[in-house]
Amino acid sequence: EQLDAPEPVSAAVRMCQMDVGTRFAALPTSDRFSVAAYLRLVLAEAFEHEYDRILYMDCDVLVEGARFAKVFDLDIGDAPVGAVMDVYKDKRRNRQTSDQRALGLHGAYFNSGVLLIDCKTFVAQEIADKCIEVAVKHSADKLHFDQTLLNVALAGTWAQLHPAWNWQWEVVRPQFALYMDPQIIHFLSATKPWKDAKGALPIRYREKARLFFDAHYSELELNIAPPSIQLTKRKVLARLIKHVFKVPRFVEMFNRHGGDIMKVLPPSKD
């Protein structure tokens, strides 16, 4: 269901509609991923004469960090895109993701939910057309929609941002966020702050969602656990134990950038 932007937002945000005609006709879609998922591919083309850079963000993110505005100061060099390693790839860097395996590919792999796009470079390297070529070449069952297309088209050319710029939330690792200074929280799973009946997410995320929807979309029925939901010792201990087993991978991930969220790693094929 399409919703109108709240008045304070609509007054400060430029609302745009993009007509791509039949350009995306060959790209796969599903009940979850419509053609709109591919609009990020043509943002640079549409706005290159107005903006040097564009920060694309999925709709299931929460901007929380105090240094969010610094994102446009990140030095991505000559890369067309700055992005964060996909969390599932980060768990097992030497293993292929499912779409890499299907396509016979290896190497670094980013999450496309947050993209810092250099407009001129993106357009000059014809990234959008390269993505469409990938879709035409391979069957839809081998592709994870825009994320696969972008990873293939940008292989070895994207700059790796600190995980703080796309902190891909997994319910099992909330304590690690204390070390990361997340600027953008990305809720990857089916559990979202506005769709969390069991109270799996921290209360601050649930209550921010509740307050927002109550203020601007009170007619919607939400599925959010109440603040009074109780924890159990078993549940807390289970999460802590999962953290213990994930410490080595987290330390490896953290040490690539350290605590400097402005540190950008060069493009890598590894």
Coordinates of C-alpha atoms in Angstrom, one line a residue:
E1 CA 0.0 0.0 0.0
Q2 CA 1.4 3.4 -1.0
L3 CA 1.4 6.0 1.8
D4 CA 1.7 9.8 1.6
A5 CA 4.7 11.3 3.3
P6 CA 4.0 13.0 6.6
E7 CA 3.7 16.8 6.3
P8 CA 7.0 17.6 8.1
V9 CA 8.8 15.1 5.7
S10 CA 7.1 16.2 2.5
A11 CA 8.0 19.8 3.2
A12 CA 11.7 19.1 3.5
V13 CA 12.2 16.2 1.1
R14 CA 12.2 16.3 -2.6
M15 CA 9.7 13.7 -3.9
C16 CA 10.5 12.2 -7.4
Q17 CA 8.9 9.8 -9.8
M18 CA 11.0 7.9 -12.3
D19 CA 9.8 6.6 -15.6
V20 CA 12.1 3.8 -16.9
G21 CA 9.7 2.6 -19.6
T22 CA 10.6 -0.9 -20.6
R23 CA 14.3 -0.7 -19.7
F24 CA 13.9 -3.1 -16.8
A25 CA 11.6 -5.5 -18.7
A26 CA 14.3 -8.3 -18.7
L27 CA 15.0 -8.0 -14.9
P28 CA 13.5 -10.6 -12.5
T29 CA 10.9 -9.6 -10.0
S30 CA 8.9 -11.4 -7.3
D31 CA 6.2 -10.7 -4.7
R32 CA 8.8 -9.1 -2.5
F33 CA 11.0 -7.4 -5.1
S34 CA 9.2 -5.2 -7.7
V35 CA 10.8 -3.2 -10.5
A36 CA 11.3 -0.5 -7.9
A37 CA 14.2 -2.5 -6.5
Y38 CA 16.1 -1.6 -9.7
L39 CA 15.6 2.2 -9.5
R40 CA 18.9 2.5 -7.6
L41 CA 20.6 1.4 -10.9
V42 CA 19.6 4.6 -12.7
L43 CA 19.7 7.2 -9.9
A44 CA 23.1 8.4 -11.1
E45 CA 21.8 8.9 -14.7
A46 CA 18.8 10.8 -13.5
F47 CA 20.6 13.2 -11.2
E48 CA 24.2 13.4 -12.3
H49 CA 23.8 17.0 -13.4
E50 CA 22.4 18.0 -10.0
Y51 CA 24.4 15.9 -7.5
D52 CA 28.0 14.7 -7.3
R53 CA 27.0 11.8 -5.0
I54 CA 23.9 10.0 -4.0
L55 CA 23.3 7.9 -0.9
Y56 CA 20.9 5.2 -1.6
M57 CA 19.2 3.4 1.3
D58 CA 16.6 0.6 1.5
C59 CA 13.3 1.4 3.1
D60 CA 14.1 -1.0 6.1
V61 CA 16.9 1.2 7.6
L62 CA 17.0 3.5 10.5
V63 CA 19.5 6.5 10.6
E64 CA 20.7 6.7 14.1
G65 CA 24.3 7.9 14.2
A66 CA 25.4 11.4 15.1
R67 CA 27.9 11.5 12.3
F68 CA 25.5 10.5 9.5
A69 CA 26.2 13.7 7.5
K70 CA 29.8 12.7 7.2
V71 CA 28.9 10.0 4.8
F72 CA 29.5 12.4 1.9
D73 CA 33.0 13.0 3.1
L74 CA 34.1 9.4 2.7
D75 CA 37.0 9.0 0.3
I76 CA 36.0 6.3 -2.2
G77 CA 38.6 7.5 -4.7
D78 CA 37.8 6.5 -8.3
A79 CA 35.3 3.8 -7.3
P80 CA 31.7 4.2 -8.7
V81 CA 30.2 2.9 -5.5
G82 CA 31.1 2.7 -1.8
A83 CA 29.4 -0.2 0.0
V84 CA 29.6 -2.5 3.0
M85 CA 30.5 -6.2 2.9
D86 CA 27.4 -8.3 3.1
V87 CA 27.1 -9.8 6.6
Y88 CA 26.4 -13.3 5.3
K89 CA 29.6 -13.1 3.2
D90 CA 31.5 -11.7 6.1
K91 CA 30.7 -14.7 8.2
R92 CA 32.5 -17.0 5.8
R93 CA 34.6 -14.9 3.5
N94 CA 36.2 -17.9 1.8
R95 CA 32.8 -19.3 0.8
Q96 CA 30.7 -18.2 -2.1
T97 CA 27.3 -16.7 -1.6
S98 CA 24.4 -18.7 -3.1
D99 CA 24.3 -16.4 -6.2
Q100 CA 28.1 -16.4 -6.6
R101 CA 28.0 -20.2 -6.5
A102 CA 25.2 -20.3 -9.1
L103 CA 27.2 -18.1 -11.4
G104 CA 30.6 -19.7 -10.7
L105 CA 32.0 -16.5 -9.2
H106 CA 34.2 -15.8 -6.2
G107 CA 35.5 -12.7 -4.3
A108 CA 34.3 -9.8 -2.2
Y109 CA 30.5 -9.3 -2.1
F110 CA 28.6 -6.2 -0.8
N111 CA 25.1 -5.6 0.5
S112 CA 23.2 -3.3 -1.9
G113 CA 20.9 -1.9 0.8
V114 CA 23.1 1.1 1.3
L115 CA 25.1 2.5 -1.6
L116 CA 27.2 5.7 -1.8
I117 CA 27.2 6.4 -5.5
D118 CA 29.6 8.7 -7.3
C119 CA 27.3 9.8 -10.1
K120 CA 29.8 10.7 -12.8
T121 CA 31.9 7.6 -12.4
F122 CA 28.8 5.4 -12.2
V123 CA 27.5 6.8 -15.5
A124 CA 30.8 6.9 -17.2
Q125 CA 31.4 3.2 -16.5
E126 CA 27.8 2.4 -17.7
I127 CA 27.1 0.4 -14.6
A128 CA 23.3 0.3 -15.2
D129 CA 23.7 -1.2 -18.6
K130 CA 26.2 -3.7 -17.3
C131 CA 23.7 -4.8 -14.7
I132 CA 21.0 -5.3 -17.3
E133 CA 23.4 -7.3 -19.4
V134 CA 24.1 -9.6 -16.5
A135 CA 20.3 -10.2 -16.1
V136 CA 19.9 -11.0 -19.8
K137 CA 22.8 -13.4 -19.7
H138 CA 21.7 -15.5 -16.7
S139 CA 18.5 -17.1 -15.7
A140 CA 16.4 -15.5 -13.0
D141 CA 16.8 -18.3 -10.5
K142 CA 20.5 -17.6 -10.3
L143 CA 20.1 -14.0 -9.4
H144 CA 19.4 -12.3 -6.1
F145 CA 17.8 -9.3 -7.9
D146 CA 19.7 -6.0 -7.9
Q147 CA 22.3 -7.2 -5.4
T148 CA 23.7 -9.9 -7.7
L149 CA 23.6 -7.6 -10.7
L150 CA 25.5 -4.9 -9.0
N151 CA 28.1 -7.2 -7.5
V152 CA 28.8 -8.7 -10.9
A153 CA 29.0 -5.3 -12.6
L154 CA 31.1 -3.8 -9.9
A155 CA 33.4 -6.7 -9.2
G156 CA 36.8 -5.5 -8.1
T157 CA 35.9 -1.8 -8.5
W158 CA 33.8 -0.9 -5.4
A159 CA 35.2 0.7 -2.3
Q160 CA 34.6 -1.0 1.0
L161 CA 33.0 1.2 3.7
H162 CA 33.1 0.6 7.4
P163 CA 30.2 -1.6 8.7
A164 CA 28.8 1.3 10.6
W165 CA 27.4 2.7 7.4
N166 CA 25.3 -0.4 6.8
W167 CA 25.0 -2.2 10.2
Q168 CA 23.1 -5.2 9.0
W169 CA 21.1 -6.1 12.0
E170 CA 20.9 -9.8 13.0
V171 CA 18.9 -10.5 16.2
V172 CA 21.7 -12.8 17.4
R173 CA 24.4 -10.2 17.6
P174 CA 23.1 -7.0 19.2
Q175 CA 26.0 -6.6 21.7
F176 CA 28.6 -6.2 18.9
A177 CA 26.9 -2.9 17.9
L178 CA 28.4 -1.3 21.1
Y179 CA 31.9 -1.5 19.4
M180 CA 30.8 -0.2 16.0
D181 CA 29.1 3.3 16.3
P182 CA 26.5 2.4 13.7
Q183 CA 25.2 5.3 11.6
I184 CA 22.7 3.4 9.6
I185 CA 20.9 0.3 11.0
H186 CA 19.7 -2.1 8.3
F187 CA 17.1 -4.7 9.4
L188 CA 17.8 -7.6 7.1
S189 CA 15.5 -10.3 8.3
A190 CA 11.7 -10.5 8.3
T191 CA 11.8 -8.9 11.8
K192 CA 11.5 -5.1 11.5
P193 CA 10.8 -2.5 14.2
W194 CA 7.3 -2.2 13.0
K195 CA 6.8 -5.9 12.6
D196 CA 8.2 -7.5 15.8
A197 CA 5.4 -9.2 17.8
K198 CA 7.9 -11.3 19.9
G199 CA 10.1 -8.4 20.9
A200 CA 13.2 -9.7 19.3
L201 CA 14.6 -6.2 18.6
P202 CA 15.8 -3.8 21.3
I203 CA 13.0 -1.8 22.7
R204 CA 14.4 1.6 21.5
Y205 CA 13.9 0.4 17.8
R206 CA 10.4 -0.8 18.5
E207 CA 9.3 2.3 20.3
K208 CA 10.8 4.6 17.7
A209 CA 8.7 2.8 15.1
R210 CA 5.6 2.9 17.3
L211 CA 5.9 6.6 18.0
F212 CA 6.4 7.4 14.3
F213 CA 3.4 5.4 13.1
D214 CA 1.2 6.5 15.9
A215 CA 2.0 10.2 15.0
H216 CA 1.7 9.9 11.2
Y217 CA -0.2 6.7 10.3
S218 CA -2.4 6.0 13.2
E219 CA -4.9 4.1 11.0
L220 CA -2.4 1.3 10.3
E221 CA -2.5 -1.8 12.4
L222 CA 1.0 -2.6 13.7
N223 CA 2.4 -5.8 15.0
I224 CA 4.9 -4.6 17.7
A225 CA 5.5 -6.2 21.0
P226 CA 4.5 -3.9 23.9
P227 CA 7.3 -2.3 26.1
S228 CA 6.1 -4.5 29.0
I229 CA 7.1 -7.7 27.3
Q230 CA 9.2 -9.9 29.6
L231 CA 12.6 -11.4 29.0
T232 CA 13.6 -14.9 30.2
K233 CA 16.9 -16.0 31.6
R234 CA 17.1 -18.7 29.0
K235 CA 16.6 -16.3 26.1
V236 CA 19.2 -13.9 27.3
L237 CA 21.8 -16.6 28.0
A238 CA 21.2 -18.2 24.5
R239 CA 21.9 -14.9 22.9
L240 CA 25.1 -14.3 24.9
I241 CA 26.3 -17.8 24.1
K242 CA 25.8 -17.1 20.4
H243 CA 27.8 -14.0 20.8
V244 CA 30.7 -15.9 22.3
F245 CA 30.9 -18.2 19.3
K246 CA 30.8 -15.3 16.9
V247 CA 33.6 -13.3 18.6
P248 CA 36.4 -14.4 16.3
R249 CA 34.6 -13.4 13.2
F250 CA 33.5 -10.1 14.7
V251 CA 37.1 -9.3 15.7
E252 CA 38.3 -10.0 12.2
M253 CA 35.6 -7.8 10.7
F254 CA 36.2 -5.0 13.2
N255 CA 40.0 -4.9 12.7
R256 CA 39.7 -4.3 9.0
H257 CA 38.7 -0.7 9.7
G258 CA 39.2 -0.5 13.4
G259 CA 37.1 2.1 15.2
D260 CA 37.5 4.7 12.4
I261 CA 34.2 4.8 10.5
M262 CA 35.7 7.2 8.0
K263 CA 38.3 4.6 6.9
V264 CA 37.6 3.2 3.4
L265 CA 39.3 0.2 2.0
P266 CA 40.2 0.1 -1.7
P267 CA 38.4 -2.2 -4.2
S268 CA 39.3 -5.8 -3.6
K269 CA 38.6 -9.0 -5.5
D270 CA 39.4 -11.2 -2.4

